[in-house]
Short mmCIF file of C-alpha atoms and ligand atoms in Angstrom, two decimals:
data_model
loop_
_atom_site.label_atom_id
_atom_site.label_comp_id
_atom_site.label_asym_id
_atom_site.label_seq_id
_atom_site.Cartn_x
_atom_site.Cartn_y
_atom_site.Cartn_z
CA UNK A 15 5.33 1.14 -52.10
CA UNK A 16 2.96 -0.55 -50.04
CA UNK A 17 2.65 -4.85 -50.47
CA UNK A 18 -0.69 -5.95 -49.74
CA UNK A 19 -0.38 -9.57 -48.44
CA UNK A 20 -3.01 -11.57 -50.40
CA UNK A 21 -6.06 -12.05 -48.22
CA UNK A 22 -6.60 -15.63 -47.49
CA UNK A 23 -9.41 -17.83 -49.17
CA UNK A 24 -11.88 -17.33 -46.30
CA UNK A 25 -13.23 -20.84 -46.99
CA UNK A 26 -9.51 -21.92 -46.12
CA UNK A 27 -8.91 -19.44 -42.76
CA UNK A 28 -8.31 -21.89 -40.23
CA UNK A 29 -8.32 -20.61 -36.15
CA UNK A 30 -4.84 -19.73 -36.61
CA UNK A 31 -5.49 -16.85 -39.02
CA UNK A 32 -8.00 -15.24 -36.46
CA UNK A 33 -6.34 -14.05 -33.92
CA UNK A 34 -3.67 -12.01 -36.20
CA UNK A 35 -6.21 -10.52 -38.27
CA UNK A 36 -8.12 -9.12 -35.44
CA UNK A 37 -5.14 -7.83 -33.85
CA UNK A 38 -4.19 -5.97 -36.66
CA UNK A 39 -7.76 -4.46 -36.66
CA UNK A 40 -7.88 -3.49 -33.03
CA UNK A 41 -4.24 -3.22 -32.07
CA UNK A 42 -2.01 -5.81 -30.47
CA UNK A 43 -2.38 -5.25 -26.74
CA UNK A 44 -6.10 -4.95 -26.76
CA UNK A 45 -6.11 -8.18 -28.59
CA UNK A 46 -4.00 -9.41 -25.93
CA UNK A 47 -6.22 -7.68 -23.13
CA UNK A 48 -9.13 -9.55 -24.76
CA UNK A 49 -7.81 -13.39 -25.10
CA UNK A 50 -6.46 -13.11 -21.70
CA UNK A 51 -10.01 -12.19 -20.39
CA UNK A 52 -11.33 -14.61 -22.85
CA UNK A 53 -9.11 -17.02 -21.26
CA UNK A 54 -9.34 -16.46 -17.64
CA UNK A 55 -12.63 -15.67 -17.65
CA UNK A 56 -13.83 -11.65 -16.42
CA UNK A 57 -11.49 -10.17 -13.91
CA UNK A 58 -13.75 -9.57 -10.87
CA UNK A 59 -12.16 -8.10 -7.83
CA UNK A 60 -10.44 -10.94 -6.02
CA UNK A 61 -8.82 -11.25 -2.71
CA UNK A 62 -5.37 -10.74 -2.22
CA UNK A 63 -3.43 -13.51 -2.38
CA UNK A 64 -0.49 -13.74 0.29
CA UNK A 65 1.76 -16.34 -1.77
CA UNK A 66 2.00 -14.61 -4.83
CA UNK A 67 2.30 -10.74 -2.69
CA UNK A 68 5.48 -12.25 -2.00
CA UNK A 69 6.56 -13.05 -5.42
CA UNK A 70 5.89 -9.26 -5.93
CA UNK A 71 7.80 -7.34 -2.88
CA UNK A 72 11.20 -6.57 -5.21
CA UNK A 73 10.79 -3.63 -5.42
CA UNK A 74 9.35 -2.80 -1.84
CA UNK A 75 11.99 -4.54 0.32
CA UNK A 76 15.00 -1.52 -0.67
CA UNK A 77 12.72 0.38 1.89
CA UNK A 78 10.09 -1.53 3.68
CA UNK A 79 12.51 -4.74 4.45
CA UNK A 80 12.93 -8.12 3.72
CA UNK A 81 9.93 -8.63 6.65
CA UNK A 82 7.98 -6.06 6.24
CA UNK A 83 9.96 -4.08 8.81
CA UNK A 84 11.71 -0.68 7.50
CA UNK A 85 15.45 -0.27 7.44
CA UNK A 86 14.64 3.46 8.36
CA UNK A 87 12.71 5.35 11.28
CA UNK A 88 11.20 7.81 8.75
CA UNK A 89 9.40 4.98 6.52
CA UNK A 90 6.52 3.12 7.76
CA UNK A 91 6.56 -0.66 9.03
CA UNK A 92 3.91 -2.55 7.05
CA UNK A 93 4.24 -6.37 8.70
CA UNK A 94 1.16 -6.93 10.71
CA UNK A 95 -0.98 -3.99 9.05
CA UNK A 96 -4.11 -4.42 8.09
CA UNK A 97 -4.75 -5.39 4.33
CA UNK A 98 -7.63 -3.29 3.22
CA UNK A 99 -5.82 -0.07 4.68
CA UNK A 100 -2.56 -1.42 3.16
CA UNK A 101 -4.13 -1.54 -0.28
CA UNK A 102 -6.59 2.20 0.51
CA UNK A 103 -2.99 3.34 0.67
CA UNK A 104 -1.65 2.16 -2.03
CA UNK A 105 -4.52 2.88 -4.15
CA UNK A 106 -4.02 6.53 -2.54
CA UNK A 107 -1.21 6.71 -3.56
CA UNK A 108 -2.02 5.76 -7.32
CA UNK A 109 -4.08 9.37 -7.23
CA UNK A 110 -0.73 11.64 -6.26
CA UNK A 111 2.23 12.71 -7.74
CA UNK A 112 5.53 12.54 -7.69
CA UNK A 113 6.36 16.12 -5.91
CA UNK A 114 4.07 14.93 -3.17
CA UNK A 115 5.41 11.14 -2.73
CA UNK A 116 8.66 10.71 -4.57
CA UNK A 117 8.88 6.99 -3.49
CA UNK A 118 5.48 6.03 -3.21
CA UNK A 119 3.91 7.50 -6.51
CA UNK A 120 6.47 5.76 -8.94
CA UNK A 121 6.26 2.50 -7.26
CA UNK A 122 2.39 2.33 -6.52
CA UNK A 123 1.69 3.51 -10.49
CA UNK A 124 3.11 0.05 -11.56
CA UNK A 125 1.52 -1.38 -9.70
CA UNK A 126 -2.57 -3.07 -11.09
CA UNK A 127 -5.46 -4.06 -8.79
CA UNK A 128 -4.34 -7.16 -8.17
CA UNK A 129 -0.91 -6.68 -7.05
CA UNK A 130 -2.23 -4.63 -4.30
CA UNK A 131 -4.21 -6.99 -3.13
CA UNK A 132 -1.90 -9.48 -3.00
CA UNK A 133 0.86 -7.59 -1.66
CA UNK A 134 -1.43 -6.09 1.21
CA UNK A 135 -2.25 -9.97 2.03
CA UNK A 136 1.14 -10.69 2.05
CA UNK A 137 2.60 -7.82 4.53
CA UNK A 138 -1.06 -8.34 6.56
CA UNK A 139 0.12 -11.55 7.41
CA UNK A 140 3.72 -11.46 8.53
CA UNK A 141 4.27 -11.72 11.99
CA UNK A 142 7.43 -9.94 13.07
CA UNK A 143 9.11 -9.20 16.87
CA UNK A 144 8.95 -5.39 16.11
CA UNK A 145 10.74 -4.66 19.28
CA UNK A 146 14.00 -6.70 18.05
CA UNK A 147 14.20 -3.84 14.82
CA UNK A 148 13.07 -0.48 16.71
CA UNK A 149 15.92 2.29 16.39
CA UNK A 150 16.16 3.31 20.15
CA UNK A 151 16.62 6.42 20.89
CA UNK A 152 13.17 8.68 20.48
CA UNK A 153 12.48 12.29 21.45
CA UNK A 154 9.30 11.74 22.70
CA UNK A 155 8.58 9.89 26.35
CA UNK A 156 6.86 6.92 26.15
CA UNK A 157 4.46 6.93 29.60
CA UNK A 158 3.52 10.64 28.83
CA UNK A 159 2.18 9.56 25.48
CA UNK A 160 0.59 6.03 26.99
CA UNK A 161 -1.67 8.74 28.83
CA UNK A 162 -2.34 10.49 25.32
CA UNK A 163 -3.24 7.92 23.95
CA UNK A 164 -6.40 6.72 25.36
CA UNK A 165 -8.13 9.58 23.44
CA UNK A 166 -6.77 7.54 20.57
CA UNK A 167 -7.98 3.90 21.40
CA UNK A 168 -11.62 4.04 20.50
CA UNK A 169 -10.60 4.04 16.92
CA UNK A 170 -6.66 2.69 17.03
CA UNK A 171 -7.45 0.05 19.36
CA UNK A 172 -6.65 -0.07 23.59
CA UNK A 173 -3.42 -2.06 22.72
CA UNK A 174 -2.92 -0.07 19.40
CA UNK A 175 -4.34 -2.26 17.24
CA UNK A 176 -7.50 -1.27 15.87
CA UNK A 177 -10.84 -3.64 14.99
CA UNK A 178 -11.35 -1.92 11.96
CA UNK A 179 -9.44 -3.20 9.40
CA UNK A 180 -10.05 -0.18 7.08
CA UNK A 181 -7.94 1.79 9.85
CA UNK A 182 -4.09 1.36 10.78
CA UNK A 183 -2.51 -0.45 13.88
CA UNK A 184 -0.11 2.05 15.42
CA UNK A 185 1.51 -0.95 17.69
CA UNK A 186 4.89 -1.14 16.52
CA UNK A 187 5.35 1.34 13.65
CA UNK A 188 8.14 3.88 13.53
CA UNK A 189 8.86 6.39 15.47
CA UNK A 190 9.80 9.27 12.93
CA UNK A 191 7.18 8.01 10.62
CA UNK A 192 4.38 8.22 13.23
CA UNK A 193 5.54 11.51 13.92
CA UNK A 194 5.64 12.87 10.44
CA UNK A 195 2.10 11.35 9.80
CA UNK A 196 0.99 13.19 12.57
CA UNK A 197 2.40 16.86 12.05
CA UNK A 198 1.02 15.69 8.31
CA UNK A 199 -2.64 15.22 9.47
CA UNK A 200 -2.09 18.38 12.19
CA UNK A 201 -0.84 20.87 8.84
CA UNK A 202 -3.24 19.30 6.80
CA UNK A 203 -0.92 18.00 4.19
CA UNK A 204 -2.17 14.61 4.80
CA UNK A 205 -6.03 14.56 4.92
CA UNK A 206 -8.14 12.57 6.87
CA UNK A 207 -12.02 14.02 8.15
CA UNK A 208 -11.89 11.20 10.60
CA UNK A 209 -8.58 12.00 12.39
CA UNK A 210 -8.79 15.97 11.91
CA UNK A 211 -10.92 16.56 14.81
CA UNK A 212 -8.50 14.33 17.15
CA UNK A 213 -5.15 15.85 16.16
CA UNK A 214 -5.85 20.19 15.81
CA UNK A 215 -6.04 20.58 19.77
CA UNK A 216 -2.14 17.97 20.64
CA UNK A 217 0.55 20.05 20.53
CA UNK A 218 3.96 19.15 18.97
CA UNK A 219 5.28 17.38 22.20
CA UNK A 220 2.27 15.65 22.43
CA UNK A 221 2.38 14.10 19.14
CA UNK A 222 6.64 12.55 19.89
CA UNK A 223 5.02 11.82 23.22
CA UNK A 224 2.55 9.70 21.11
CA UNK A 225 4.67 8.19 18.69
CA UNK A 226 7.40 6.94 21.62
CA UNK A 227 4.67 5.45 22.80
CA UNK A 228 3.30 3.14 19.70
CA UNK A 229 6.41 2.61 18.38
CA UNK A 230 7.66 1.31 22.18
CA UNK A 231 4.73 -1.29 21.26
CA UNK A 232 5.62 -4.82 20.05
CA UNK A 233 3.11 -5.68 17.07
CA UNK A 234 3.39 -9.39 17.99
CA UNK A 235 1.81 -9.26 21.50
CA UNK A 236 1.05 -5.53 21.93
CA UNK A 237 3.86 -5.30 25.23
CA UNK A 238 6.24 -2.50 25.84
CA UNK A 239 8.75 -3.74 24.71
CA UNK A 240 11.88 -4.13 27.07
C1 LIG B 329 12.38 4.34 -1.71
C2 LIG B 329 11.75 3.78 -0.51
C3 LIG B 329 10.45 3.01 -0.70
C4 LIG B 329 10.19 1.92 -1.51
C5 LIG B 329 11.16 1.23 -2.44
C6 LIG B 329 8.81 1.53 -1.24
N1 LIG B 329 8.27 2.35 -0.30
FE1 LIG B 329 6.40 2.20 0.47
N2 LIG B 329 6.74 3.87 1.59
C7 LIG B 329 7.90 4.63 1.56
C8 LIG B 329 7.68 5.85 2.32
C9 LIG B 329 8.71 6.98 2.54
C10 LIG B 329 6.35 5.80 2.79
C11 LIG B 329 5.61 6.87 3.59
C12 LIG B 329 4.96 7.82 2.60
C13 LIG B 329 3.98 8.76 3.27
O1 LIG B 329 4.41 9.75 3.84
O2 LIG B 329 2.76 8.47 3.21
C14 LIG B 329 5.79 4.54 2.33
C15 LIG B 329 4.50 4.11 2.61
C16 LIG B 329 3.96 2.93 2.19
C17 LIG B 329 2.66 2.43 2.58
C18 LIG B 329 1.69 3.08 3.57
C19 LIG B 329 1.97 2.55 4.95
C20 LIG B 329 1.12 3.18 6.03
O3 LIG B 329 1.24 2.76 7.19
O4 LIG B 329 0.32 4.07 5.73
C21 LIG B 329 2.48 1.25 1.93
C22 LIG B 329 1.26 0.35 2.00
C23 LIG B 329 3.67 1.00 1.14
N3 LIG B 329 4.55 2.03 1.32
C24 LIG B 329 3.85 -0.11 0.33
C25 LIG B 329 4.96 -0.29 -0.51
C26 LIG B 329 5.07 -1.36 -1.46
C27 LIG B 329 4.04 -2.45 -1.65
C28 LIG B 329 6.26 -1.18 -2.11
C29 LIG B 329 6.81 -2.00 -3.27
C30 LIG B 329 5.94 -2.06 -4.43
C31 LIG B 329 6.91 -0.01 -1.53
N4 LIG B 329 6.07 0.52 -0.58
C32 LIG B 329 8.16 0.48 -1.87
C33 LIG B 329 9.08 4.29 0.95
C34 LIG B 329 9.23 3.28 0.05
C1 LIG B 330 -12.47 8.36 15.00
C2 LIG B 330 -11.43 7.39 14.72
C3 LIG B 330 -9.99 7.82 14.98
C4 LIG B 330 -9.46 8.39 16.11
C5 LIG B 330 -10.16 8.75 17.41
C6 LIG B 330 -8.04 8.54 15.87
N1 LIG B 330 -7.73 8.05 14.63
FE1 LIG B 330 -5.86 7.94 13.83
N2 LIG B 330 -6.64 7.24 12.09
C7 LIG B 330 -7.96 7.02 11.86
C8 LIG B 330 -8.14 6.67 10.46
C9 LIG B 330 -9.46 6.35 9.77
C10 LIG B 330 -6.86 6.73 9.86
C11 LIG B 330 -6.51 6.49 8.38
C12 LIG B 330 -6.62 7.83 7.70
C13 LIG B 330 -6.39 7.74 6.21
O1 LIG B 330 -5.45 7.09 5.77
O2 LIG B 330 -7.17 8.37 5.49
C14 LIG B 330 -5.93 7.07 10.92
C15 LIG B 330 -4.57 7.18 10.75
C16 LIG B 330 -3.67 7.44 11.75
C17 LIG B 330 -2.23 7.43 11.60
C18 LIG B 330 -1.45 7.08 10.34
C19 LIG B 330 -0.93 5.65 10.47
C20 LIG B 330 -0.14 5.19 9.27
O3 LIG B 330 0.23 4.00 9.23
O4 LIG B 330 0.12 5.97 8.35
C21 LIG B 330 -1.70 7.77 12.82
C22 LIG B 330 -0.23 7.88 13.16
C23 LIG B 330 -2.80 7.98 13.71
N3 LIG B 330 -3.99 7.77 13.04
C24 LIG B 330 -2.68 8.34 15.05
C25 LIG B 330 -3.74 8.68 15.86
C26 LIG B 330 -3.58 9.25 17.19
C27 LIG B 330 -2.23 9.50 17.87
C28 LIG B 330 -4.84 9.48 17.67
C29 LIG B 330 -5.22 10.11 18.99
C30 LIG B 330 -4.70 11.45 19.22
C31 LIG B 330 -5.78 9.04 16.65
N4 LIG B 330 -5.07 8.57 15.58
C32 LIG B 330 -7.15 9.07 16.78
C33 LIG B 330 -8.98 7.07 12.78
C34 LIG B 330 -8.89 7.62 14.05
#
């Protein structure tokens, strides 16, 4: 049997009765969804904010580091990157699934607008000696790919880090990971019109050759390193 609460005198319904009531009209969480726009105003994009990105990293540092530098050569440094291609990426990954990025679908689905904004400010601006954390030993030869890569530097930058924020730095990331990016733009599993035409005609040595090279880069000052 169903009890029907007696409806209040409506003469008598004080503030207190109005939020319940309209919750149980709408549902609780838009209710929710509503006071806290009521309450902090409407949600227009903001910019990230670095402080609270690093309130947020938990669940990023397993892989990507307490600093923003990877414990692994396969998985991509993100101290020093730019912010708006941080956060393209994320939001990228938001649009996948899970077959295609086991890691990076899960984690980037919990994450909401804001988060990637802030976390993208946050890793932006970290400033870490990338030549203290590189793994060593790389297939590829480092000079041989410094040559290769001036076809790359109008868009990647002459020191490997680019003036377009919207684009990566290549200075300092990981070997293996530059490597699989670039077989993954070469076979087309990763898929970028911009960087198509520049990859189809480098052959597989070129692209370790390549990827000795960047990763060889500090990110702090853009040096070979040692
Ligand atoms: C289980 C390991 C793992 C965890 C945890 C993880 N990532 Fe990743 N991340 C990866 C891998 C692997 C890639 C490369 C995926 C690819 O091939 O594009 C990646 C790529 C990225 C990229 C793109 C970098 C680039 O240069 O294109 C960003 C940004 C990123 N991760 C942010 C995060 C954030 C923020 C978190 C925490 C919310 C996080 N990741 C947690 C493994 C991880
Ligand atoms: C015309 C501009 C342009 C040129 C030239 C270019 N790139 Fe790119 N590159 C891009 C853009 C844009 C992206 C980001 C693509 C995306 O995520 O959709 C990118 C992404 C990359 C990435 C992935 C980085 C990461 O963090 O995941 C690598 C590696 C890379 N480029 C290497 C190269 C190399 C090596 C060359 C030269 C052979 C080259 N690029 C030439 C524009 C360019």
């Amino acid at each position: 049997m169903k009890i029907h609460a007696p409806e209040p005198d409506p003469a008598r319904v004080g503030h207190r009765y109005l939020l319940p009531r309209f919750a149980r009209r709408i549902g609780f969480r838009a209710a929710v969804f509503l006071l806290v726009l009521w309450v902090g105003g409407t949600p227009a994009w903001a910019a990230g904010d670095a402080a609270a990105g690093a309130t947020k990293t938990r669940a990023c540092v397993a892989c990507h580091g307490e600093n923003g530098i990877s414990v692994a050569a396969m998985w991509p440094n993100l101290a020093g990157q730019n912010a708006p291609y941080l956060a393209a990426r994320l939001k990228f990954y938001q649009t996948t699934t899970v077959e295609q990025y086991p890691a990076m679908y899960p984690l980037s689905a919990e994450l909401g607008e804001q988060d990637i904004e802030d976390l993208a400010a946050h890793y932006a601006g970290l400033s870490v000696d990338t030549c203290a954390a590189q793994a060593g030993a790389t297939a590829g030869d480092p000079a041989a790919g410094a040559q290769k890569a001036a076809m790359c530097a109008g868009c990647h930058g002459a020191s490997a880090v680019t003036a377009n924020t919207a684009w990566p730095s290549l200075a300092g990331q990981k070997d293996q990971y530059l490597v699989a990016q670039l077989k993954a733009f070469k076979d087309g599993t990763r898929v970028s019109q911009v960087m198509a035409p520049f990859i189809t005609a480098l052959s597989d040595q070129d692209l370790v050759d390549l990827a000795a090279y960047y990763s060889g880069l500090n990110v702090q000052d853009h040096a070979p390193c040692e």
